[in-house]
JSON list of C-alpha atoms in Angstrom, two decimals:
[
{"chain": "A", "resi": 1478, "resn": "MET", "atom": "CA", "xyz": [-96.96, -49.14, 73.41]},
{"chain": "A", "resi": 1479, "resn": "LYS", "atom": "CA", "xyz": [-94.30, -51.48, 74.84]},
{"chain": "A", "resi": 1480, "resn": "ASN", "atom": "CA", "xyz": [-95.15, -50.26, 78.35]},
{"chain": "A", "resi": 1481, "resn": "ASP", "atom": "CA", "xyz": [-98.83, -50.90, 77.64]},
{"chain": "A", "resi": 1482, "resn": "LYS", "atom": "CA", "xyz": [-98.09, -54.51, 76.72]},
{"chain": "A", "resi": 1483, "resn": "LEU", "atom": "CA", "xyz": [-96.03, -55.00, 79.88]},
{"chain": "A", "resi": 1484, "resn": "ARG", "atom": "CA", "xyz": [-98.84, -53.55, 81.98]},
{"chain": "A", "resi": 1485, "resn": "PHE", "atom": "CA", "xyz": [-101.33, -55.77, 80.19]},
{"chain": "A", "resi": 1486, "resn": "TYR", "atom": "CA", "xyz": [-99.31, -58.91, 80.92]},
{"chain": "A", "resi": 1487, "resn": "PHE", "atom": "CA", "xyz": [-98.90, -57.78, 84.52]},
{"chain": "A", "resi": 1488, "resn": "MET", "atom": "CA", "xyz": [-102.69, -57.54, 84.82]},
{"chain": "A", "resi": 1489, "resn": "ILE", "atom": "CA", "xyz": [-103.03, -61.10, 83.53]},
{"chain": "A", "resi": 1490, "resn": "ILE", "atom": "CA", "xyz": [-100.47, -62.31, 86.07]},
{"chain": "A", "resi": 1491, "resn": "LEU", "atom": "CA", "xyz": [-102.32, -60.44, 88.81]},
{"chain": "A", "resi": 1492, "resn": "LEU", "atom": "CA", "xyz": [-105.57, -62.07, 87.75]},
{"chain": "A", "resi": 1493, "resn": "GLY", "atom": "CA", "xyz": [-103.91, -65.45, 87.92]},
{"chain": "A", "resi": 1494, "resn": "LEU", "atom": "CA", "xyz": [-102.64, -64.75, 91.42]},
{"chain": "A", "resi": 1495, "resn": "ILE", "atom": "CA", "xyz": [-106.09, -63.65, 92.59]},
{"chain": "A", "resi": 1496, "resn": "ILE", "atom": "CA", "xyz": [-107.70, -66.79, 91.14]},
{"chain": "A", "resi": 1497, "resn": "GLY", "atom": "CA", "xyz": [-104.97, -68.89, 92.75]},
{"chain": "A", "resi": 1498, "resn": "THR", "atom": "CA", "xyz": [-105.62, -67.25, 96.11]},
{"chain": "A", "resi": 1499, "resn": "GLY", "atom": "CA", "xyz": [-109.32, -67.93, 95.74]},
{"chain": "A", "resi": 1500, "resn": "VAL", "atom": "CA", "xyz": [-108.71, -71.59, 94.95]},
{"chain": "A", "resi": 1501, "resn": "LEU", "atom": "CA", "xyz": [-106.38, -71.97, 97.95]},
{"chain": "A", "resi": 1502, "resn": "TYR", "atom": "CA", "xyz": [-108.88, -70.25, 100.23]},
{"chain": "A", "resi": 1503, "resn": "LEU", "atom": "CA", "xyz": [-111.69, -72.49, 98.96]},
{"chain": "A", "resi": 1504, "resn": "ALA", "atom": "CA", "xyz": [-109.57, -75.59, 99.55]},
{"chain": "A", "resi": 1505, "resn": "GLU", "atom": "CA", "xyz": [-108.81, -74.43, 103.09]},
{"chain": "A", "resi": 1506, "resn": "VAL", "atom": "CA", "xyz": [-112.46, -73.72, 103.85]},
{"chain": "A", "resi": 1507, "resn": "ILE", "atom": "CA", "xyz": [-113.66, -77.06, 102.48]},
{"chain": "A", "resi": 1508, "resn": "ARG", "atom": "CA", "xyz": [-110.93, -78.90, 104.37]},
{"chain": "A", "resi": 1509, "resn": "GLY", "atom": "CA", "xyz": [-111.62, -77.08, 107.62]},
{"chain": "A", "resi": 1510, "resn": "GLU", "atom": "CA", "xyz": [-115.38, -76.76, 107.74]},
{"chain": "A", "resi": 1511, "resn": "ALA", "atom": "CA", "xyz": [-118.55, -76.67, 105.70]},
{"chain": "A", "resi": 1512, "resn": "LEU", "atom": "CA", "xyz": [-119.02, -73.75, 103.33]},
{"chain": "A", "resi": 1513, "resn": "ARG", "atom": "CA", "xyz": [-121.57, -71.30, 104.71]},
{"chain": "A", "resi": 1514, "resn": "PHE", "atom": "CA", "xyz": [-122.39, -67.65, 104.25]},
{"chain": "A", "resi": 1515, "resn": "GLY", "atom": "CA", "xyz": [-119.79, -66.37, 106.67]},
{"chain": "A", "resi": 1516, "resn": "ASN", "atom": "CA", "xyz": [-116.75, -68.03, 105.14]},
{"chain": "A", "resi": 1517, "resn": "GLY", "atom": "CA", "xyz": [-118.24, -68.11, 101.63]},
{"chain": "A", "resi": 1518, "resn": "THR", "atom": "CA", "xyz": [-118.69, -64.34, 101.38]},
{"chain": "A", "resi": 1519, "resn": "PRO", "atom": "CA", "xyz": [-115.02, -63.65, 100.60]},
{"chain": "A", "resi": 1520, "resn": "LEU", "atom": "CA", "xyz": [-115.30, -66.10, 97.72]},
{"chain": "A", "resi": 1521, "resn": "ILE", "atom": "CA", "xyz": [-118.37, -64.34, 96.33]},
{"chain": "A", "resi": 1522, "resn": "LEU", "atom": "CA", "xyz": [-116.57, -61.02, 96.51]},
{"chain": "A", "resi": 1523, "resn": "LEU", "atom": "CA", "xyz": [-113.46, -62.52, 94.94]},
{"chain": "A", "resi": 1524, "resn": "LEU", "atom": "CA", "xyz": [-115.59, -63.94, 92.13]},
{"chain": "A", "resi": 1525, "resn": "ILE", "atom": "CA", "xyz": [-117.07, -60.50, 91.43]},
{"chain": "A", "resi": 1526, "resn": "ILE", "atom": "CA", "xyz": [-113.60, -58.97, 91.31]},
{"chain": "A", "resi": 1527, "resn": "VAL", "atom": "CA", "xyz": [-112.30, -61.77, 89.06]},
{"chain": "A", "resi": 1528, "resn": "ILE", "atom": "CA", "xyz": [-115.24, -61.36, 86.64]},
{"chain": "A", "resi": 1529, "resn": "PHE", "atom": "CA", "xyz": [-114.60, -57.63, 86.49]},
{"chain": "A", "resi": 1530, "resn": "MET", "atom": "CA", "xyz": [-110.91, -58.18, 85.83]},
{"chain": "A", "resi": 1531, "resn": "ILE", "atom": "CA", "xyz": [-111.64, -60.66, 83.06]},
{"chain": "A", "resi": 1532, "resn": "PHE", "atom": "CA", "xyz": [-114.03, -58.17, 81.48]},
{"chain": "A", "resi": 1533, "resn": "PHE", "atom": "CA", "xyz": [-111.47, -55.38, 81.84]},
{"chain": "A", "resi": 1534, "resn": "ILE", "atom": "CA", "xyz": [-108.64, -57.46, 80.37]},
{"chain": "A", "resi": 1535, "resn": "LYS", "atom": "CA", "xyz": [-110.81, -58.59, 77.45]},
{"chain": "A", "resi": 1536, "resn": "HIS", "atom": "CA", "xyz": [-111.77, -54.98, 76.84]},
{"chain": "A", "resi": 1537, "resn": "ARG", "atom": "CA", "xyz": [-108.16, -53.86, 76.78]},
{"chain": "A", "resi": 1538, "resn": "SER", "atom": "CA", "xyz": [-106.85, -56.83, 74.82]},
{"chain": "A", "resi": 1539, "resn": "ARG", "atom": "CA", "xyz": [-108.68, -55.60, 71.72]},
{"chain": "A", "resi": 1540, "resn": "ASP", "atom": "CA", "xyz": [-106.70, -52.38, 71.87]},
{"chain": "A", "resi": 1541, "resn": "ILE", "atom": "CA", "xyz": [-103.41, -54.14, 72.56]},
{"chain": "A", "resi": 1542, "resn": "ASN", "atom": "CA", "xyz": [-103.93, -56.50, 69.61]},
{"chain": "A", "resi": 1543, "resn": "ALA", "atom": "CA", "xyz": [-104.75, -53.57, 67.34]},
{"chain": "A", "resi": 1544, "resn": "ASP", "atom": "CA", "xyz": [-101.61, -51.76, 68.49]},
{"chain": "A", "resi": 1545, "resn": "LEU", "atom": "CA", "xyz": [-103.64, -49.02, 70.13]},
{"chain": "A", "resi": 1546, "resn": "PRO", "atom": "CA", "xyz": [-102.84, -47.49, 73.52]},
{"chain": "A", "resi": 1547, "resn": "MET", "atom": "CA", "xyz": [-104.34, -49.24, 76.52]},
{"chain": "A", "resi": 1548, "resn": "GLU", "atom": "CA", "xyz": [-105.08, -45.92, 78.18]},
{"chain": "A", "resi": 1549, "resn": "ASP", "atom": "CA", "xyz": [-105.93, -42.49, 76.91]},
{"chain": "A", "resi": 1550, "resn": "GLU", "atom": "CA", "xyz": [-107.35, -39.28, 78.32]},
{"chain": "A", "resi": 1551, "resn": "ARG", "atom": "CA", "xyz": [-110.91, -40.61, 78.44]},
{"chain": "A", "resi": 1552, "resn": "SER", "atom": "CA", "xyz": [-110.06, -43.90, 80.12]},
{"chain": "A", "resi": 1553, "resn": "LYS", "atom": "CA", "xyz": [-107.93, -42.04, 82.67]},
{"chain": "A", "resi": 1554, "resn": "LYS", "atom": "CA", "xyz": [-110.84, -39.70, 83.41]},
{"chain": "A", "resi": 1555, "resn": "VAL", "atom": "CA", "xyz": [-113.16, -42.70, 83.87]},
{"chain": "A", "resi": 1556, "resn": "MET", "atom": "CA", "xyz": [-110.68, -44.32, 86.25]},
{"chain": "A", "resi": 1557, "resn": "THR", "atom": "CA", "xyz": [-110.14, -41.11, 88.21]},
{"chain": "A", "resi": 1558, "resn": "GLN", "atom": "CA", "xyz": [-113.83, -40.34, 88.59]},
{"chain": "A", "resi": 1559, "resn": "ALA", "atom": "CA", "xyz": [-114.65, -43.95, 89.50]},
{"chain": "A", "resi": 1560, "resn": "ALA", "atom": "CA", "xyz": [-111.90, -43.93, 92.14]},
{"chain": "A", "resi": 1561, "resn": "ALA", "atom": "CA", "xyz": [-113.14, -40.62, 93.53]},
{"chain": "A", "resi": 1562, "resn": "MET", "atom": "CA", "xyz": [-116.72, -41.87, 93.69]},
{"chain": "A", "resi": 1563, "resn": "GLY", "atom": "CA", "xyz": [-115.50, -45.14, 95.24]},
{"chain": "A", "resi": 1564, "resn": "PHE", "atom": "CA", "xyz": [-113.62, -43.25, 97.92]},
{"chain": "A", "resi": 1565, "resn": "TYR", "atom": "CA", "xyz": [-116.56, -40.96, 98.66]},
{"chain": "A", "resi": 1566, "resn": "VAL", "atom": "CA", "xyz": [-119.15, -43.76, 98.95]},
{"chain": "A", "resi": 1567, "resn": "THR", "atom": "CA", "xyz": [-116.74, -45.98, 100.90]},
{"chain": "A", "resi": 1568, "resn": "MET", "atom": "CA", "xyz": [-116.68, -43.40, 103.69]},
{"chain": "A", "resi": 1569, "resn": "TYR", "atom": "CA", "xyz": [-120.39, -44.11, 104.19]},
{"chain": "A", "resi": 1570, "resn": "TRP", "atom": "CA", "xyz": [-119.84, -47.85, 103.82]},
{"chain": "A", "resi": 1571, "resn": "LEU", "atom": "CA", "xyz": [-117.25, -47.80, 106.62]},
{"chain": "A", "resi": 1572, "resn": "LEU", "atom": "CA", "xyz": [-119.64, -45.80, 108.78]},
{"chain": "A", "resi": 1573, "resn": "ALA", "atom": "CA", "xyz": [-122.35, -48.37, 108.03]},
{"chain": "A", "resi": 1574, "resn": "ILE", "atom": "CA", "xyz": [-120.05, -51.22, 109.06]},
{"chain": "A", "resi": 1575, "resn": "SER", "atom": "CA", "xyz": [-119.30, -49.61, 112.40]},
{"chain": "A", "resi": 1576, "resn": "PHE", "atom": "CA", "xyz": [-122.93, -48.62, 112.98]},
{"chain": "A", "resi": 1577, "resn": "PHE", "atom": "CA", "xyz": [-124.40, -52.00, 112.03]},
{"chain": "A", "resi": 1578, "resn": "GLU", "atom": "CA", "xyz": [-121.52, -54.05, 113.40]},
{"chain": "A", "resi": 1579, "resn": "SER", "atom": "CA", "xyz": [-123.72, -56.35, 115.48]},
{"chain": "A", "resi": 1580, "resn": "PHE", "atom": "CA", "xyz": [-125.92, -57.08, 112.45]},
{"chain": "A", "resi": 1581, "resn": "PHE", "atom": "CA", "xyz": [-122.93, -58.06, 110.33]},
{"chain": "A", "resi": 1582, "resn": "ALA", "atom": "CA", "xyz": [-121.52, -60.13, 113.21]},
{"chain": "A", "resi": 1583, "resn": "ARG", "atom": "CA", "xyz": [-124.78, -62.12, 113.45]},
{"chain": "A", "resi": 1584, "resn": "MET", "atom": "CA", "xyz": [-124.70, -62.61, 109.69]},
{"chain": "A", "resi": 1585, "resn": "PHE", "atom": "CA", "xyz": [-121.27, -64.20, 109.96]},
{"chain": "A", "resi": 1586, "resn": "GLY", "atom": "CA", "xyz": [-122.20, -66.26, 113.00]},
{"chain": "A", "resi": 1587, "resn": "VAL", "atom": "CA", "xyz": [-119.94, -64.50, 115.50]},
{"chain": "A", "resi": 1588, "resn": "VAL", "atom": "CA", "xyz": [-120.57, -62.38, 118.56]},
{"chain": "A", "resi": 1589, "resn": "LYS", "atom": "CA", "xyz": [-118.35, -59.52, 117.46]},
{"chain": "A", "resi": 1590, "resn": "LEU", "atom": "CA", "xyz": [-116.42, -58.76, 114.29]},
{"chain": "A", "resi": 1591, "resn": "ASP", "atom": "CA", "xyz": [-112.67, -58.78, 114.71]},
{"chain": "A", "resi": 1592, "resn": "ALA", "atom": "CA", "xyz": [-110.37, -56.14, 113.21]},
{"chain": "A", "resi": 1593, "resn": "GLY", "atom": "CA", "xyz": [-109.48, -58.33, 110.23]},
{"chain": "A", "resi": 1594, "resn": "GLN", "atom": "CA", "xyz": [-113.11, -58.86, 109.30]},
{"chain": "A", "resi": 1595, "resn": "VAL", "atom": "CA", "xyz": [-113.88, -55.15, 109.58]},
{"chain": "A", "resi": 1596, "resn": "VAL", "atom": "CA", "xyz": [-110.89, -54.14, 107.46]},
{"chain": "A", "resi": 1597, "resn": "GLY", "atom": "CA", "xyz": [-111.57, -56.94, 104.97]},
{"chain": "A", "resi": 1598, "resn": "GLY", "atom": "CA", "xyz": [-115.19, -55.95, 104.72]},
{"chain": "A", "resi": 1599, "resn": "GLY", "atom": "CA", "xyz": [-114.22, -52.32, 104.20]},
{"chain": "A", "resi": 1600, "resn": "ILE", "atom": "CA", "xyz": [-111.76, -53.15, 101.43]},
{"chain": "A", "resi": 1601, "resn": "ALA", "atom": "CA", "xyz": [-114.14, -55.59, 99.76]},
{"chain": "A", "resi": 1602, "resn": "GLY", "atom": "CA", "xyz": [-116.92, -53.02, 99.85]},
{"chain": "A", "resi": 1603, "resn": "MET", "atom": "CA", "xyz": [-114.60, -50.40, 98.40]},
{"chain": "A", "resi": 1604, "resn": "SER", "atom": "CA", "xyz": [-113.71, -52.75, 95.52]},
{"chain": "A", "resi": 1605, "resn": "ILE", "atom": "CA", "xyz": [-117.35, -53.43, 94.71]},
{"chain": "A", "resi": 1606, "resn": "ILE", "atom": "CA", "xyz": [-118.23, -49.75, 94.90]},
{"chain": "A", "resi": 1607, "resn": "PHE", "atom": "CA", "xyz": [-115.32, -48.90, 92.60]},
{"chain": "A", "resi": 1608, "resn": "ILE", "atom": "CA", "xyz": [-116.42, -51.56, 90.08]},
{"chain": "A", "resi": 1609, "resn": "ILE", "atom": "CA", "xyz": [-119.98, -50.20, 90.01]},
{"chain": "A", "resi": 1610, "resn": "ALA", "atom": "CA", "xyz": [-118.69, -46.63, 89.67]},
{"chain": "A", "resi": 1611, "resn": "TRP", "atom": "CA", "xyz": [-116.34, -47.67, 86.86]},
{"chain": "A", "resi": 1612, "resn": "PHE", "atom": "CA", "xyz": [-119.19, -49.21, 84.83]},
{"chain": "A", "resi": 1613, "resn": "TYR", "atom": "CA", "xyz": [-121.30, -46.13, 85.43]},
{"chain": "A", "resi": 1614, "resn": "TYR", "atom": "CA", "xyz": [-118.67, -43.64, 84.23]},
{"chain": "A", "resi": 1615, "resn": "GLN", "atom": "CA", "xyz": [-117.56, -45.94, 81.41]},
{"chain": "A", "resi": 1616, "resn": "SER", "atom": "CA", "xyz": [-121.03, -45.87, 79.88]},
{"chain": "A", "resi": 1617, "resn": "LYS", "atom": "CA", "xyz": [-121.62, -42.20, 80.64]},
{"chain": "A", "resi": 1618, "resn": "GLY", "atom": "CA", "xyz": [-120.70, -39.88, 77.85]},
{"chain": "A", "resi": 1619, "resn": "ARG", "atom": "CA", "xyz": [-120.01, -36.60, 79.57]},
{"chain": "A", "resi": 1620, "resn": "LEU", "atom": "CA", "xyz": [-117.16, -36.69, 82.06]},
{"chain": "A", "resi": 1621, "resn": "LEU", "atom": "CA", "xyz": [-115.68, -33.90, 84.14]},
{"chain": "B", "resi": 141, "resn": "MET", "atom": "CA", "xyz": [-121.96, -31.40, 71.09]},
{"chain": "B", "resi": 142, "resn": "LYS", "atom": "CA", "xyz": [-122.11, -32.10, 67.37]},
{"chain": "B", "resi": 143, "resn": "THR", "atom": "CA", "xyz": [-119.20, -33.48, 65.38]},
{"chain": "B", "resi": 144, "resn": "ARG", "atom": "CA", "xyz": [-118.42, -34.22, 61.76]},
{"chain": "B", "resi": 145, "resn": "ILE", "atom": "CA", "xyz": [-115.81, -36.81, 62.60]},
{"chain": "B", "resi": 146, "resn": "LYS", "atom": "CA", "xyz": [-117.74, -39.73, 61.13]},
{"chain": "B", "resi": 147, "resn": "GLU", "atom": "CA", "xyz": [-118.38, -37.86, 57.90]},
{"chain": "B", "resi": 148, "resn": "LEU", "atom": "CA", "xyz": [-114.75, -36.83, 57.44]},
{"chain": "B", "resi": 149, "resn": "ARG", "atom": "CA", "xyz": [-113.50, -40.25, 58.51]},
{"chain": "B", "resi": 150, "resn": "ALA", "atom": "CA", "xyz": [-115.61, -41.85, 55.78]},
{"chain": "B", "resi": 151, "resn": "ARG", "atom": "CA", "xyz": [-114.32, -39.31, 53.29]},
{"chain": "B", "resi": 152, "resn": "HIS", "atom": "CA", "xyz": [-110.74, -40.30, 54.08]},
{"chain": "B", "resi": 153, "resn": "ASN", "atom": "CA", "xyz": [-111.65, -44.00, 54.00]},
{"chain": "B", "resi": 154, "resn": "LEU", "atom": "CA", "xyz": [-110.56, -44.58, 57.56]},
{"chain": "B", "resi": 155, "resn": "THR", "atom": "CA", "xyz": [-111.96, -47.04, 60.06]},
{"chain": "B", "resi": 156, "resn": "GLN", "atom": "CA", "xyz": [-112.45, -46.00, 63.67]},
{"chain": "B", "resi": 157, "resn": "GLU", "atom": "CA", "xyz": [-109.41, -48.07, 64.48]},
{"chain": "B", "resi": 158, "resn": "ASP", "atom": "CA", "xyz": [-107.29, -46.26, 61.87]},
{"chain": "B", "resi": 159, "resn": "LEU", "atom": "CA", "xyz": [-108.36, -42.89, 63.20]},
{"chain": "B", "resi": 160, "resn": "ALA", "atom": "CA", "xyz": [-107.71, -43.99, 66.78]},
{"chain": "B", "resi": 161, "resn": "ARG", "atom": "CA", "xyz": [-104.22, -45.07, 65.79]},
{"chain": "B", "resi": 162, "resn": "LYS", "atom": "CA", "xyz": [-103.49, -41.78, 64.04]},
{"chain": "B", "resi": 163, "resn": "ALA", "atom": "CA", "xyz": [-104.81, -39.74, 66.96]},
{"chain": "B", "resi": 164, "resn": "GLY", "atom": "CA", "xyz": [-103.08, -41.93, 69.55]},
{"chain": "B", "resi": 165, "resn": "VAL", "atom": "CA", "xyz": [-106.23, -42.89, 71.46]},
{"chain": "B", "resi": 166, "resn": "ARG", "atom": "CA", "xyz": [-108.37, -45.96, 72.05]},
{"chain": "B", "resi": 167, "resn": "ARG", "atom": "CA", "xyz": [-111.04, -46.88, 69.52]},
{"chain": "B", "resi": 168, "resn": "GLU", "atom": "CA", "xyz": [-113.71, -46.45, 72.18]},
{"chain": "B", "resi": 169, "resn": "THR", "atom": "CA", "xyz": [-112.79, -42.78, 72.54]},
{"chain": "B", "resi": 170, "resn": "ILE", "atom": "CA", "xyz": [-113.38, -42.26, 68.81]},
{"chain": "B", "resi": 171, "resn": "VAL", "atom": "CA", "xyz": [-116.79, -43.94, 69.20]},
{"chain": "B", "resi": 172, "resn": "PHE", "atom": "CA", "xyz": [-117.79, -41.56, 71.97]},
{"chain": "B", "resi": 173, "resn": "LEU", "atom": "CA", "xyz": [-116.44, -38.57, 70.05]},
{"chain": "B", "resi": 174, "resn": "GLU", "atom": "CA", "xyz": [-118.45, -39.47, 66.94]},
{"chain": "B", "resi": 175, "resn": "GLN", "atom": "CA", "xyz": [-121.59, -39.80, 69.02]},
{"chain": "B", "resi": 176, "resn": "GLY", "atom": "CA", "xyz": [-120.91, -36.36, 70.44]},
{"chain": "B", "resi": 177, "resn": "LYS", "atom": "CA", "xyz": [-120.99, -37.81, 73.93]},
{"chain": "B", "resi": 178, "resn": "TYR", "atom": "CA", "xyz": [-117.45, -36.93, 74.93]},
{"chain": "B", "resi": 179, "resn": "VAL", "atom": "CA", "xyz": [-115.97, -33.46, 74.93]},
{"chain": "B", "resi": 180, "resn": "PRO", "atom": "CA", "xyz": [-112.27, -33.85, 74.11]},
{"chain": "B", "resi": 181, "resn": "SER", "atom": "CA", "xyz": [-109.39, -31.86, 75.50]},
{"chain": "B", "resi": 182, "resn": "LEU", "atom": "CA", "xyz": [-107.83, -29.28, 73.21]},
{"chain": "B", "resi": 183, "resn": "GLN", "atom": "CA", "xyz": [-104.89, -31.63, 72.62]},
{"chain": "B", "resi": 184, "resn": "LEU", "atom": "CA", "xyz": [-107.15, -34.49, 71.55]},
{"chain": "B", "resi": 185, "resn": "ALA", "atom": "CA", "xyz": [-109.31, -32.23, 69.40]},
{"chain": "B", "resi": 186, "resn": "TRP", "atom": "CA", "xyz": [-106.13, -31.01, 67.72]},
{"chain": "B", "resi": 187, "resn": "ASP", "atom": "CA", "xyz": [-104.83, -34.57, 67.18]},
{"chain": "B", "resi": 188, "resn": "VAL", "atom": "CA", "xyz": [-108.11, -35.74, 65.67]},
{"chain": "B", "resi": 189, "resn": "ALA", "atom": "CA", "xyz": [-108.35, -32.67, 63.44]},
{"chain": "B", "resi": 190, "resn": "LYS", "atom": "CA", "xyz": [-104.77, -33.22, 62.30]},
{"chain": "B", "resi": 191, "resn": "ALA", "atom": "CA", "xyz": [-105.49, -36.90, 61.57]},
{"chain": "B", "resi": 192, "resn": "LEU", "atom": "CA", "xyz": [-108.47, -35.89, 59.43]},
{"chain": "B", "resi": 193, "resn": "LYS", "atom": "CA", "xyz": [-106.58, -33.02, 57.78]},
{"chain": "B", "resi": 194, "resn": "SER", "atom": "CA", "xyz": [-109.19, -30.62, 59.06]},
{"chain": "B", "resi": 195, "resn": "LYS", "atom": "CA", "xyz": [-109.60, -27.71, 61.44]},
{"chain": "B", "resi": 196, "resn": "ILE", "atom": "CA", "xyz": [-110.99, -28.09, 64.96]},
{"chain": "B", "resi": 197, "resn": "GLU", "atom": "CA", "xyz": [-113.80, -25.65, 64.30]},
{"chain": "B", "resi": 198, "resn": "ASP", "atom": "CA", "xyz": [-114.85, -27.66, 61.25]},
{"chain": "B", "resi": 199, "resn": "LEU", "atom": "CA", "xyz": [-115.00, -30.86, 63.26]},
{"chain": "B", "resi": 200, "resn": "PHE", "atom": "CA", "xyz": [-116.66, -29.83, 66.49]},
{"chain": "B", "resi": 201, "resn": "ASP", "atom": "CA", "xyz": [-119.67, -27.67, 67.23]},
{"chain": "B", "resi": 202, "resn": "LEU", "atom": "CA", "xyz": [-120.14, -26.97, 70.93]},
{"chain": "B", "resi": 203, "resn": "ASP", "atom": "CA", "xyz": [-123.32, -24.93, 70.52]},
{"chain": "B", "resi": 204, "resn": "ASP", "atom": "CA", "xyz": [-126.20, -26.88, 72.12]}
]
């Protein structure tokens, strides 16, 4: 239980760091240029991840406050299956990015995506896919 | 899967939280077990049965 509490506080610190990063990024964008779809997309993705983390922390805080474990066999199964599904679908997402690279480049107002944008887009997509998969397996009764 | 967890829990005057604490799992897991939506591992089935002072075969019915 003590480890669970430490992990819980670590998650809160991590959330704070992510929010801080988002705020810094927003300040940089506003200072440098007008906010548009291309440079605003990371913020949208960050917001989705932050909302998920807040939901997740709130979910777990009830267990921590009631002196219950933060993780058990079912929650580990949900996490494992969501991660596996996230990995599997991300393969197709990465293929889509490389196949439709010119489309995404036009969307972000550039001629060609650079390596950072491709990697960032891949990771962001993987996060979103994982979040969706987590909600799906969380609500599903039967797990493998 | 059918279970008698809710019935036995009520008989022992336990909340879901109490049972979760005794079995060493999250309350949510007890909810899914009572609804018959989650098939527990043998270890968890044993822990829940022990917490309810019952036998596994009296708690769970896997015949669909």
